[in-house]
Amino acid sequence: MTYDTILAIALFSLVGSVSPGPSNFMLLASGTNFGFRRTVPQILGITIGLSSVLLAVGFGLGALLTAYPPLALALKVAGGAYLLYLAWRIAMSRSVSNDDASAARPLTFLESAAFQWVNPKAWVAALTAMAAYASAENPFASVMLITLVVAVVNLPSVAVWAGFGVALRRFLSDPARLKWFNIVMALLLVATLWPLLK
């Protein structure tokens, strides 16, 4: 794989990773409600989960979903239902948490990684990256390299969203502002379902 191709993959990943989407809206809300340190497992889960989706697509799952549309539909339904549940969780969050013992909590590493398997944006990114950049001459190495480049770019890119949330904590320490912020974040998360409905 040439350096130009690696750069193209990195730019593709940067645009996909920093643009608004379900995971980034959740990180923004989590950074605001729980702070950066408590959001780190969620950040890592997004990158590891996206990497696992990339590997699965690169090694044949994308072709399987294309060959069996009911499986793809089941994935869409499960993803949509989970997204609605997460939006409800965000909308109901009512206080900026400074306490590790708080009953409310951000997504765990495993929840965040698993979410990538039902995240429509993650699937579109994985299918596009593998279709555009995987090499037929050396499929294993190209799939591994694409996954590595995407992960290296994705991790700091999604962390920025949690950082934005942390920057908003003081402004949103007012319960009324935080309530409306969380409702808006939940509505934006629900709006990301639009591609699934097409």
Short mmCIF file of C-alpha atoms in Angstrom, two decimals:
data_model
loop_
_atom_site.label_atom_id
_atom_site.label_comp_id
_atom_site.label_asym_id
_atom_site.label_seq_id
_atom_site.Cartn_x
_atom_site.Cartn_y
_atom_site.Cartn_z
CA MET A 1 0.00 0.00 0.00
CA THR A 2 1.41 3.39 -0.98
CA TYR A 3 1.85 6.37 1.31
CA ASP A 4 -0.75 8.23 -0.75
CA THR A 5 -3.27 5.47 -0.04
CA ILE A 6 -2.44 5.50 3.68
CA LEU A 7 -2.90 9.30 3.71
CA ALA A 8 -6.23 8.92 1.91
CA ILE A 9 -7.38 6.35 4.51
CA ALA A 10 -6.28 8.68 7.32
CA LEU A 11 -8.19 11.62 5.82
CA PHE A 12 -11.26 9.44 5.26
CA SER A 13 -11.08 8.33 8.88
CA LEU A 14 -10.56 11.88 10.18
CA VAL A 15 -13.62 13.19 8.37
CA GLY A 16 -15.74 10.23 9.50
CA SER A 17 -14.47 10.34 13.07
CA VAL A 18 -14.91 14.05 13.77
CA SER A 19 -18.22 14.50 11.95
CA PRO A 20 -21.42 14.33 14.00
CA GLY A 21 -22.88 10.89 14.56
CA PRO A 22 -24.36 8.67 17.27
CA SER A 23 -21.10 7.91 19.08
CA ASN A 24 -19.92 11.52 19.01
CA PHE A 25 -23.22 12.87 20.34
CA MET A 26 -23.03 10.33 23.17
CA LEU A 27 -19.43 11.37 23.92
CA LEU A 28 -20.41 15.03 24.01
CA ALA A 29 -23.20 14.26 26.46
CA SER A 30 -20.97 11.94 28.50
CA GLY A 31 -18.14 14.48 28.72
CA THR A 32 -20.64 17.06 29.93
CA ASN A 33 -22.40 14.82 32.44
CA PHE A 34 -19.51 12.70 33.75
CA GLY A 35 -16.24 14.44 32.86
CA PHE A 36 -13.39 13.26 30.66
CA ARG A 37 -11.83 10.65 32.96
CA ARG A 38 -15.10 8.73 33.43
CA THR A 39 -15.71 8.90 29.66
CA VAL A 40 -12.33 7.36 28.70
CA PRO A 41 -13.65 3.74 28.68
CA GLN A 42 -16.41 4.87 26.32
CA ILE A 43 -13.85 6.56 24.03
CA LEU A 44 -11.70 3.42 23.96
CA GLY A 45 -14.77 1.25 23.38
CA ILE A 46 -15.72 3.27 20.31
CA THR A 47 -12.30 2.84 18.73
CA ILE A 48 -12.01 -0.87 19.56
CA GLY A 49 -15.61 -1.53 18.51
CA LEU A 50 -15.12 0.29 15.20
CA SER A 51 -11.91 -1.67 14.63
CA SER A 52 -13.74 -4.94 15.19
CA VAL A 53 -16.45 -3.92 12.68
CA LEU A 54 -13.75 -2.98 10.15
CA LEU A 55 -12.04 -6.35 10.58
CA ALA A 56 -15.32 -8.23 10.29
CA VAL A 57 -16.33 -6.36 7.13
CA GLY A 58 -12.86 -6.73 5.65
CA PHE A 59 -12.87 -10.47 6.25
CA GLY A 60 -16.28 -11.12 4.73
CA LEU A 61 -19.16 -10.01 6.95
CA GLY A 62 -20.02 -7.16 4.58
CA ALA A 63 -20.52 -9.66 1.76
CA LEU A 64 -22.67 -11.81 4.04
CA LEU A 65 -24.94 -8.87 4.88
CA THR A 66 -25.27 -8.08 1.18
CA ALA A 67 -26.09 -11.70 0.36
CA TYR A 68 -28.68 -12.04 3.18
CA PRO A 69 -30.82 -8.87 3.37
CA PRO A 70 -32.88 -10.17 6.35
CA LEU A 71 -29.68 -10.24 8.42
CA ALA A 72 -28.94 -6.65 7.43
CA LEU A 73 -32.52 -5.67 8.33
CA ALA A 74 -32.22 -7.36 11.74
CA LEU A 75 -29.02 -5.41 12.38
CA LYS A 76 -30.81 -2.16 11.44
CA VAL A 77 -33.74 -2.90 13.75
CA ALA A 78 -31.47 -3.84 16.67
CA GLY A 79 -29.36 -0.74 16.05
CA GLY A 80 -32.37 1.53 15.91
CA ALA A 81 -33.85 0.11 19.11
CA TYR A 82 -30.55 0.44 20.99
CA LEU A 83 -30.09 3.99 19.71
CA LEU A 84 -33.54 4.94 21.03
CA TYR A 85 -32.69 3.41 24.41
CA LEU A 86 -29.43 5.39 24.58
CA ALA A 87 -31.24 8.59 23.56
CA TRP A 88 -33.74 8.03 26.38
CA ARG A 89 -30.86 7.53 28.85
CA ILE A 90 -29.24 10.78 27.76
CA ALA A 91 -32.53 12.72 27.83
CA MET A 92 -33.24 11.57 31.39
CA SER A 93 -29.80 12.55 32.76
CA ARG A 94 -30.34 15.56 35.00
CA SER A 95 -27.15 16.48 36.86
CA VAL A 96 -23.49 17.04 36.13
CA SER A 97 -21.78 14.28 38.06
CA ASN A 98 -18.59 14.96 40.00
CA ASP A 99 -18.98 11.81 42.06
CA ASP A 100 -17.71 8.40 40.95
CA ALA A 101 -20.44 6.79 43.07
CA SER A 102 -23.23 8.52 41.15
CA ALA A 103 -26.06 6.21 40.08
CA ALA A 104 -25.97 7.64 36.54
CA ARG A 105 -22.96 6.51 34.56
CA PRO A 106 -21.44 6.77 31.09
CA LEU A 107 -21.39 3.77 28.77
CA THR A 108 -18.85 1.16 29.76
CA PHE A 109 -16.04 0.03 27.46
CA LEU A 110 -17.98 -3.08 26.44
CA GLU A 111 -21.28 -1.24 25.92
CA SER A 112 -19.56 1.34 23.77
CA ALA A 113 -17.68 -1.28 21.73
CA ALA A 114 -20.84 -3.34 21.25
CA PHE A 115 -22.74 -0.24 20.18
CA GLN A 116 -20.47 0.08 17.14
CA TRP A 117 -21.97 -3.19 15.87
CA VAL A 118 -25.39 -1.53 15.63
CA ASN A 119 -24.17 1.99 14.82
CA PRO A 120 -25.20 2.82 11.23
CA LYS A 121 -22.37 5.34 10.81
CA ALA A 122 -19.77 2.72 11.84
CA TRP A 123 -21.13 0.26 9.27
CA VAL A 124 -21.16 2.82 6.47
CA ALA A 125 -17.58 3.82 7.34
CA ALA A 126 -16.39 0.20 7.49
CA LEU A 127 -18.09 -0.83 4.23
CA THR A 128 -16.81 2.27 2.43
CA ALA A 129 -13.25 1.97 3.73
CA MET A 130 -12.94 -1.68 2.79
CA ALA A 131 -14.54 -1.23 -0.63
CA ALA A 132 -12.35 1.77 -1.45
CA TYR A 133 -8.99 0.79 0.01
CA ALA A 134 -8.69 -2.98 0.52
CA SER A 135 -6.34 -4.66 -1.92
CA ALA A 136 -7.33 -7.81 -3.81
CA GLU A 137 -3.64 -8.73 -4.22
CA ASN A 138 -2.92 -8.74 -0.48
CA PRO A 139 -6.29 -8.70 1.32
CA PHE A 140 -5.11 -9.69 4.82
CA ALA A 141 -2.38 -7.06 5.05
CA SER A 142 -4.56 -4.33 3.54
CA VAL A 143 -7.50 -5.04 5.88
CA MET A 144 -5.15 -4.97 8.89
CA LEU A 145 -3.48 -1.74 7.73
CA ILE A 146 -6.80 -0.01 7.03
CA THR A 147 -8.03 -1.00 10.49
CA LEU A 148 -4.83 0.25 12.16
CA VAL A 149 -4.87 3.61 10.36
CA VAL A 150 -8.56 4.16 11.12
CA ALA A 151 -8.04 3.29 14.81
CA VAL A 152 -5.02 5.61 15.18
CA VAL A 153 -6.99 8.51 13.67
CA ASN A 154 -10.31 7.66 15.33
CA LEU A 155 -9.12 7.60 18.96
CA PRO A 156 -8.02 11.24 19.31
CA SER A 157 -10.80 12.42 16.97
CA VAL A 158 -13.63 11.02 19.08
CA ALA A 159 -11.88 12.08 22.29
CA VAL A 160 -12.27 15.69 21.10
CA TRP A 161 -16.06 15.30 21.39
CA ALA A 162 -15.76 14.28 25.04
CA GLY A 163 -13.42 17.24 25.52
CA PHE A 164 -16.05 19.58 24.07
CA GLY A 165 -18.50 18.15 26.58
CA VAL A 166 -16.09 18.80 29.44
CA ALA A 167 -15.66 22.39 28.24
CA LEU A 168 -19.44 22.84 28.55
CA ARG A 169 -19.65 21.50 32.13
CA ARG A 170 -19.49 24.85 33.92
CA PHE A 171 -22.08 26.46 31.63
CA LEU A 172 -24.33 23.41 31.98
CA SER A 173 -24.01 23.16 35.75
CA ASP A 174 -27.36 24.97 35.84
CA PRO A 175 -29.96 22.14 35.99
CA ALA A 176 -32.33 23.79 33.50
CA ARG A 177 -29.58 24.28 30.92
CA LEU A 178 -28.32 20.73 31.42
CA LYS A 179 -31.83 19.32 31.06
CA TRP A 180 -32.32 21.03 27.69
CA PHE A 181 -28.80 20.18 26.54
CA ASN A 182 -29.43 16.49 27.26
CA ILE A 183 -32.80 16.61 25.51
CA VAL A 184 -31.20 18.21 22.44
CA MET A 185 -28.41 15.60 22.47
CA ALA A 186 -31.02 12.83 22.69
CA LEU A 187 -32.99 14.33 19.78
CA LEU A 188 -29.81 14.61 17.69
CA LEU A 189 -29.07 10.98 18.48
CA VAL A 190 -32.55 9.99 17.35
CA ALA A 191 -32.07 12.07 14.18
CA THR A 192 -29.10 9.85 13.27
CA LEU A 193 -31.68 7.11 12.66
CA TRP A 194 -32.77 8.89 9.48
CA PRO A 195 -30.36 6.92 7.19
CA LEU A 196 -31.85 3.67 8.53
CA LEU A 197 -35.33 4.73 7.46
CA LYS A 198 -34.39 5.31 3.82
#
